[in-house]
Short mmCIF file of C-alpha atoms in Angstrom, two decimals:
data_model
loop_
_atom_site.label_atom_id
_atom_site.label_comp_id
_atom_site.label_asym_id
_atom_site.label_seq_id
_atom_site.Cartn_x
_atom_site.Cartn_y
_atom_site.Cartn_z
CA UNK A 660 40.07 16.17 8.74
CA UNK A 661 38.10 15.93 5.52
CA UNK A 662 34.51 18.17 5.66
CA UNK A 663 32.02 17.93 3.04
CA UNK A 664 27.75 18.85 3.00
CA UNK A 665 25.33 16.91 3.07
CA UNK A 666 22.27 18.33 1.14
CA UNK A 667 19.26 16.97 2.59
CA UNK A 668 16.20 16.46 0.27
CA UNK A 669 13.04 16.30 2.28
CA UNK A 670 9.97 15.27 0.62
CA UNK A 671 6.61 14.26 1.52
CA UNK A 672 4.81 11.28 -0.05
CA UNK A 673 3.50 13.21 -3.06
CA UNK A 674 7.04 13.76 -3.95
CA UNK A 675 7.18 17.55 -2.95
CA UNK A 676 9.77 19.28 -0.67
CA UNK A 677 8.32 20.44 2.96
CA UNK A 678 7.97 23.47 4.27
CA UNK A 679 8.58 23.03 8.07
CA UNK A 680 11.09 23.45 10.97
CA UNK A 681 13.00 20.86 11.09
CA UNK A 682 16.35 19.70 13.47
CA UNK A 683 18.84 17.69 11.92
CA UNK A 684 21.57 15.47 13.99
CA UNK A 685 24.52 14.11 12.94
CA UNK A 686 26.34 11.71 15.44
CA UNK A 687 29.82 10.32 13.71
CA UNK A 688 29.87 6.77 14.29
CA UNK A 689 34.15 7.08 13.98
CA UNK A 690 34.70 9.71 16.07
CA UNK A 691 32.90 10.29 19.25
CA UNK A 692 33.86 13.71 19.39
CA UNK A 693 32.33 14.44 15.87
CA UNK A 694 28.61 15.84 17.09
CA UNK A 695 26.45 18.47 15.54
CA UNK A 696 22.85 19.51 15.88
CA UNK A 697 21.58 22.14 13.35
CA UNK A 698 17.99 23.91 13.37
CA UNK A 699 16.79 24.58 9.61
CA UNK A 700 13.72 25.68 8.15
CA UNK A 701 13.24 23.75 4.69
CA UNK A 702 11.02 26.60 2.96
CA UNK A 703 10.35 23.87 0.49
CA UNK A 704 13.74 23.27 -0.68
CA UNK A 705 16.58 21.26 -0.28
CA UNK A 706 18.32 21.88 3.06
CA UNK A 707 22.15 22.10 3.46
CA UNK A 708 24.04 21.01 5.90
CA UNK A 709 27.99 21.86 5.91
CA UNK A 710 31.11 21.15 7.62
CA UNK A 711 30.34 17.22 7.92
CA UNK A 712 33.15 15.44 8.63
CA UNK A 713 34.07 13.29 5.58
CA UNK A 714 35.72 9.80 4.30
CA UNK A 715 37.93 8.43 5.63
CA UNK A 716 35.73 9.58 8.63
CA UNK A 717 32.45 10.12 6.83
CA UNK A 718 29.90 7.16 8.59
CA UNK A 719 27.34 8.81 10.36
CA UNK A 720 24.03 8.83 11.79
CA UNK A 721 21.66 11.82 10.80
CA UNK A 722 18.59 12.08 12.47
CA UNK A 723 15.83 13.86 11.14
CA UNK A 724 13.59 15.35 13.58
CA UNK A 725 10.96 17.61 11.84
CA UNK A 726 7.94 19.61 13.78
CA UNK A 727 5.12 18.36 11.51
CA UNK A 728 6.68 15.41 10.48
CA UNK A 729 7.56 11.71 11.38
CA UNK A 730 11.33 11.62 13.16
CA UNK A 731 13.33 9.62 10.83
CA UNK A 732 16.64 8.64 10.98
CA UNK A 733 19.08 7.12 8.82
CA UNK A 734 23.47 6.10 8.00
CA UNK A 735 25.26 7.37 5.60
CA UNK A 736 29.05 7.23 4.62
CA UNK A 737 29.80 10.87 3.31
CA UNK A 738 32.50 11.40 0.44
CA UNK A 739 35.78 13.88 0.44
CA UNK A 740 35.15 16.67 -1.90
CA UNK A 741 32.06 16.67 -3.68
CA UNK A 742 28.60 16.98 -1.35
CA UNK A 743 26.43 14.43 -0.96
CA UNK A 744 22.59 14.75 -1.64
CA UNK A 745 20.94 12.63 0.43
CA UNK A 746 16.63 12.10 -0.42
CA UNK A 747 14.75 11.27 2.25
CA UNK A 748 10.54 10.67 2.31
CA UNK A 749 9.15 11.77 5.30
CA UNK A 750 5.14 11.17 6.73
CA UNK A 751 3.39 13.57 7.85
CA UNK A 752 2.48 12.90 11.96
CA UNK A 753 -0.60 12.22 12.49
CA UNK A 754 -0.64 14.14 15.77
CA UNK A 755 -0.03 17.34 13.49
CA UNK A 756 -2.05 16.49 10.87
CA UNK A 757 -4.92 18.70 9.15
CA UNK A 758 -6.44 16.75 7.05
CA UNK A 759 -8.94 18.45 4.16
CA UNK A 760 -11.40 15.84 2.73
CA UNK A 761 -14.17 16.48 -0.34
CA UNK A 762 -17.84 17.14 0.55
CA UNK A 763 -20.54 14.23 0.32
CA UNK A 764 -21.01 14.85 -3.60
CA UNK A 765 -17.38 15.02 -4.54
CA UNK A 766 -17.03 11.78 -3.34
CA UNK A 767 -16.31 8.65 -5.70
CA UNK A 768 -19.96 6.92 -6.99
CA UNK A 769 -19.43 3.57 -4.77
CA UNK A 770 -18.45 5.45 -1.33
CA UNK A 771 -21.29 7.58 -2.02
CA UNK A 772 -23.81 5.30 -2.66
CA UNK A 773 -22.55 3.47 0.15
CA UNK A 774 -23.08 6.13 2.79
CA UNK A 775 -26.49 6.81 1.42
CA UNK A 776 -27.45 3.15 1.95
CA UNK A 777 -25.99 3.52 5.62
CA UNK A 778 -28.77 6.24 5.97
CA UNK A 779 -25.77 8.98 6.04
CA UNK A 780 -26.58 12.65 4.84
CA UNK A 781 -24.57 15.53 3.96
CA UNK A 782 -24.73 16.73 7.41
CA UNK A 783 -23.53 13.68 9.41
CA UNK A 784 -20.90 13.52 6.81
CA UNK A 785 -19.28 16.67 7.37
CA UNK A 786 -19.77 15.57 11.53
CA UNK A 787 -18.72 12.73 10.80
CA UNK A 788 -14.83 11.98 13.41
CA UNK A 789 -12.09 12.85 10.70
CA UNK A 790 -10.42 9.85 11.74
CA UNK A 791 -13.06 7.51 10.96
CA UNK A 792 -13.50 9.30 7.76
CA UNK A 793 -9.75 9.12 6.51
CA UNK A 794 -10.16 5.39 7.67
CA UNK A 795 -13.42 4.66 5.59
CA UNK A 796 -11.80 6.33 2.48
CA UNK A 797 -8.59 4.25 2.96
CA UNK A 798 -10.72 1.28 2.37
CA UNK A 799 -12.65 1.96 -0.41
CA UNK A 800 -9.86 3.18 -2.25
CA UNK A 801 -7.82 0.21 -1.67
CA UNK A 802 -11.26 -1.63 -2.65
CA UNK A 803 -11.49 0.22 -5.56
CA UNK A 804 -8.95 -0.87 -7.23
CA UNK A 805 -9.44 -5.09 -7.10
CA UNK A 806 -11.54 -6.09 -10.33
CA UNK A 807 -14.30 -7.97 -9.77
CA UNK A 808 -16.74 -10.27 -12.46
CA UNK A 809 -19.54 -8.06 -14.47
CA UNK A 810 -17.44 -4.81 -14.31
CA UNK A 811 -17.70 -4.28 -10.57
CA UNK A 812 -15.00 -3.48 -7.60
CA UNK A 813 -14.74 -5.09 -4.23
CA UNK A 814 -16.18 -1.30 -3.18
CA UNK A 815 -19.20 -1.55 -5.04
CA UNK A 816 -20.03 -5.26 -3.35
CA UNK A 817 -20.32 -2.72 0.36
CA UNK A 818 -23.70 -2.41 0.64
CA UNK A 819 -24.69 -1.01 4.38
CA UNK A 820 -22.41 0.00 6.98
CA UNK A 821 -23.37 -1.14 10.42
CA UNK A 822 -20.26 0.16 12.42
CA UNK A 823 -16.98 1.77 11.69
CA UNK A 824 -14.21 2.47 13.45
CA UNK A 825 -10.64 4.85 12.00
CA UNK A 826 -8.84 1.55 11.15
CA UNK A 827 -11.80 -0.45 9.90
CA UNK A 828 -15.67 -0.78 9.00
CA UNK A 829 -18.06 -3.82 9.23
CA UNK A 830 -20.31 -3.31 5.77
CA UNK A 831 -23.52 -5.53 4.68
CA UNK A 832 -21.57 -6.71 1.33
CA UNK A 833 -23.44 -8.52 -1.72
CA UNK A 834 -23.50 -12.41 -1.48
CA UNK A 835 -21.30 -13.51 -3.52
CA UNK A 836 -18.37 -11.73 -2.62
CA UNK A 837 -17.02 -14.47 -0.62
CA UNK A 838 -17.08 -16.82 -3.41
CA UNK A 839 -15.49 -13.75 -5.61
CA UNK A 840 -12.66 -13.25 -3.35
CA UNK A 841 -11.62 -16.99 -3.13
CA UNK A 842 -11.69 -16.65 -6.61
CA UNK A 843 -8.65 -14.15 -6.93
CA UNK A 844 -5.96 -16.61 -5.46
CA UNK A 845 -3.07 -14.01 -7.19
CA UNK A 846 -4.61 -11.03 -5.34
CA UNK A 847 -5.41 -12.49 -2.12
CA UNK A 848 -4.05 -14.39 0.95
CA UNK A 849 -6.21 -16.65 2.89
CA UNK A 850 -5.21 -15.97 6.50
CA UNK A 851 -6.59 -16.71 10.13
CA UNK A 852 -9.42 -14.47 11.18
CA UNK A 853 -9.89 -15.48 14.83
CA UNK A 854 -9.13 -11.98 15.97
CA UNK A 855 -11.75 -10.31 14.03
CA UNK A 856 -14.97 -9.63 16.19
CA UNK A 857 -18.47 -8.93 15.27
CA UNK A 858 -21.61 -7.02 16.02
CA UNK A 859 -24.28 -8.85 18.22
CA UNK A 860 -26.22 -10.88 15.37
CA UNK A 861 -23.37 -12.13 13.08
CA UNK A 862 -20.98 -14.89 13.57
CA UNK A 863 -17.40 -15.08 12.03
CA UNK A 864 -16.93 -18.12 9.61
CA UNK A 865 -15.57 -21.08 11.44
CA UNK A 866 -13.22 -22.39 8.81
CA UNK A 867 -11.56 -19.84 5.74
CA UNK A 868 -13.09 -16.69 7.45
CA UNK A 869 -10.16 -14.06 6.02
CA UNK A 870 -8.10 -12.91 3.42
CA UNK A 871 -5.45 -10.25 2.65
CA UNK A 872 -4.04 -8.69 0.12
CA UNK A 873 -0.40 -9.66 -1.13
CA UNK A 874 1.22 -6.38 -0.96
CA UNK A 875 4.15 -5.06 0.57
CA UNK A 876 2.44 -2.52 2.88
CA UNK A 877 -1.09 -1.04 2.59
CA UNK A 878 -2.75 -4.51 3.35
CA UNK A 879 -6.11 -4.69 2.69
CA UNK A 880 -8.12 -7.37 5.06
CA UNK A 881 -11.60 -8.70 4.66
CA UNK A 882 -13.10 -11.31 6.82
CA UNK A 883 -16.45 -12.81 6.68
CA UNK A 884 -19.46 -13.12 8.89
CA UNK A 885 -23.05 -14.27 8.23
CA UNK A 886 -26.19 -13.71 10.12
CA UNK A 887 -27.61 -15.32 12.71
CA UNK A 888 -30.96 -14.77 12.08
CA UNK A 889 -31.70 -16.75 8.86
CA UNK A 890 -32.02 -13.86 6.42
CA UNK A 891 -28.65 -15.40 4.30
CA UNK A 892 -26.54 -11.78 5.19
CA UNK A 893 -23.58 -11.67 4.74
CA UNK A 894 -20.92 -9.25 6.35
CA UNK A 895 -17.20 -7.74 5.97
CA UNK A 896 -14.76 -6.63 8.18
CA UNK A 897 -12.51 -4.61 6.16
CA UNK A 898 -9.38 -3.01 7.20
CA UNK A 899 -5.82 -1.65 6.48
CA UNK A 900 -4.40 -2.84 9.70
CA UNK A 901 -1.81 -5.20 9.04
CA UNK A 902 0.95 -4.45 11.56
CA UNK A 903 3.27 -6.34 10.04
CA UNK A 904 3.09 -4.45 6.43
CA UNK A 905 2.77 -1.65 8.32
CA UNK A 906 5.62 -1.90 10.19
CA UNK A 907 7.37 -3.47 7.04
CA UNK A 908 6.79 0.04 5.56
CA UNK A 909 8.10 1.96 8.33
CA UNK A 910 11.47 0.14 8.26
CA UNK A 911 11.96 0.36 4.94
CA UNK A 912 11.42 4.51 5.01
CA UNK A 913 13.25 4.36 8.30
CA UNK A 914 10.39 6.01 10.29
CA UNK A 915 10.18 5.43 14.25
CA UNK A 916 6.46 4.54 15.22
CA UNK A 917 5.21 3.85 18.40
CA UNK A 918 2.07 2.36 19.65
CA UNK A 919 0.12 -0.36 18.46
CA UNK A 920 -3.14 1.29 16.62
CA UNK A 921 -2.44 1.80 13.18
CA UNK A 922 -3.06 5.56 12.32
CA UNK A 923 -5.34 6.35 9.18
CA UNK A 924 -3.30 8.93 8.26
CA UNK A 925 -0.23 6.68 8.78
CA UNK A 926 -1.88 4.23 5.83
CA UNK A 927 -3.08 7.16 3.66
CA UNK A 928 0.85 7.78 3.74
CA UNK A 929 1.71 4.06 2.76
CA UNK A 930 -1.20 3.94 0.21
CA UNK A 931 -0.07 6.94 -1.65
CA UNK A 932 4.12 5.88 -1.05
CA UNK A 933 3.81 2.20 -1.70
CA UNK A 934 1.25 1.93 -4.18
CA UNK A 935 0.43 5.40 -5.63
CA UNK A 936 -2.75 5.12 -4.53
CA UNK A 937 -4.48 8.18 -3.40
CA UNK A 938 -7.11 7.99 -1.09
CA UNK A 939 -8.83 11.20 -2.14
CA UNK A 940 -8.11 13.54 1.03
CA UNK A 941 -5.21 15.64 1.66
CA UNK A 942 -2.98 15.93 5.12
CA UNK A 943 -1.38 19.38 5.88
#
């Protein structure tokens, strides 16, 4: 029988090799006898795997199972003779995750300005859950980057911040946003909003309440509320918590995700993958 390596090149989302223990398993999908399960550490280089039994016999399944990493697995058909270098992007897990975010003043001008306005210091910053806070930086980043008229972003239109949650935030935002948005037909999506609740005191638009983004993963979702108490307020539900995208994304890196909450760090991985978009905190 043929036998070739297969040099596995495992990379995070910034495009750097990891540094953690990882099992690989290759299951032939020819020949049932053809099994092998190796224990590596990657050391932050490429990690070879040898003896792989090769074309005419080469299909086979390698699954990637790393400690701090998402499992991945994924087919390939490996050549006679010379090895095969296979590059594969992995997530980091959220369950392993350590995530290192800036203080309150190295923050971007709009997220700062908006925390201030929500009556949030230094100190209930750093207190602050890191999930919610990898959540609320996923949004304005994404918000960041979609123009608005006079020079402004859809992050500077959040105003006040009355609740947040990791995979979204419901934000006072500046009245004419909603006429903005419907503006920018080649950005966004008008979509139902019916599953989009609201604090006591605002009510959901009954008729084009929501819009998302048109990208392939990373899905940024705004729906609109107004007052009920006559003071012409209008309100935002914002999120990255499109399951479909997200789950678009995962198939298309081959990850295996469970659940039904979207993760933060799980979009701060498509954000910076899919869009190069870097939310401003770090994980690992």
């Amino acid at each position: 029988m043929n036998r070739s390596t297969l040099i596995l090149e495992l990379r995070d989302v910034h495009g750097e090799f990891i540094d953690d223990s990882v099992r690989v398993e290759i299951r032939n999908r020819v020949l049932d006898s053809e099994k092998m399960a190796i224990d590596t550490n990657t050391k932050k280089k490429a990690a070879p795997i040898k003896n792989v039994a090769a074309f005419p016999q080469g299909l086979a399944e390698v699954t990637i199972k790393p400690d701090r990493y998402r499992m991945t697995s994924l087919f390939v058909n490996v050549p006679a003779g010379s090895p095969l270098t296979v590059p594969v992007t992995l997530f980091v897990n959220p369950s392993k995750a350590e995530p290192t975010f800036p203080t309150i003043t190295k923050l971007p001008d709009d997220l700062r300005q908006l925390l201030k306005a929500s009556k949030f210091d230094a100190a209930d910053w750093n207190k602050m859950d890191p999930l919610d806070k990898a959540g609320l930086m996923n949004i304005c980043a994404k918000a960041r980057t979609i123009a608005l008229d006079g020079g402004r972003t859809i992050a500077d239109a959040f105003r006040k911040i009355i609740q947040k949650k990791p995979a979204r935030i419901h934000t006072v935002v500046d009245p004419d946003l909603y006429v903005a948005v419907q503006a920018l037909p080649q950005v966004f999506d008008g979509v139902n909003g019916a599953l989009h609740e609201f604090p006591d005191g605002w009510k959901r638009l009954e008729a084009d309440s929501s819009f998302k983004t048109r990208d392939r993963a990373g899905v940024l979702q705004l729906t609109f509320a107004r007052d009920t108490s006559g003071e012409d307020l209008w309100m935002v539900d914002a999120d990255i918590d499109d399951h479909s995208g997200i789950e678009h994304a995962f198939d298309v890196v081959r990850h295996h995700i469970t659940g039904t909450d979207t993760n933060p760090y799980d979009i701060h991985q498509i954000l910076i993958l899919f869009q190069g978009l870097d939310p401003g905190y770090r994980l690992l």
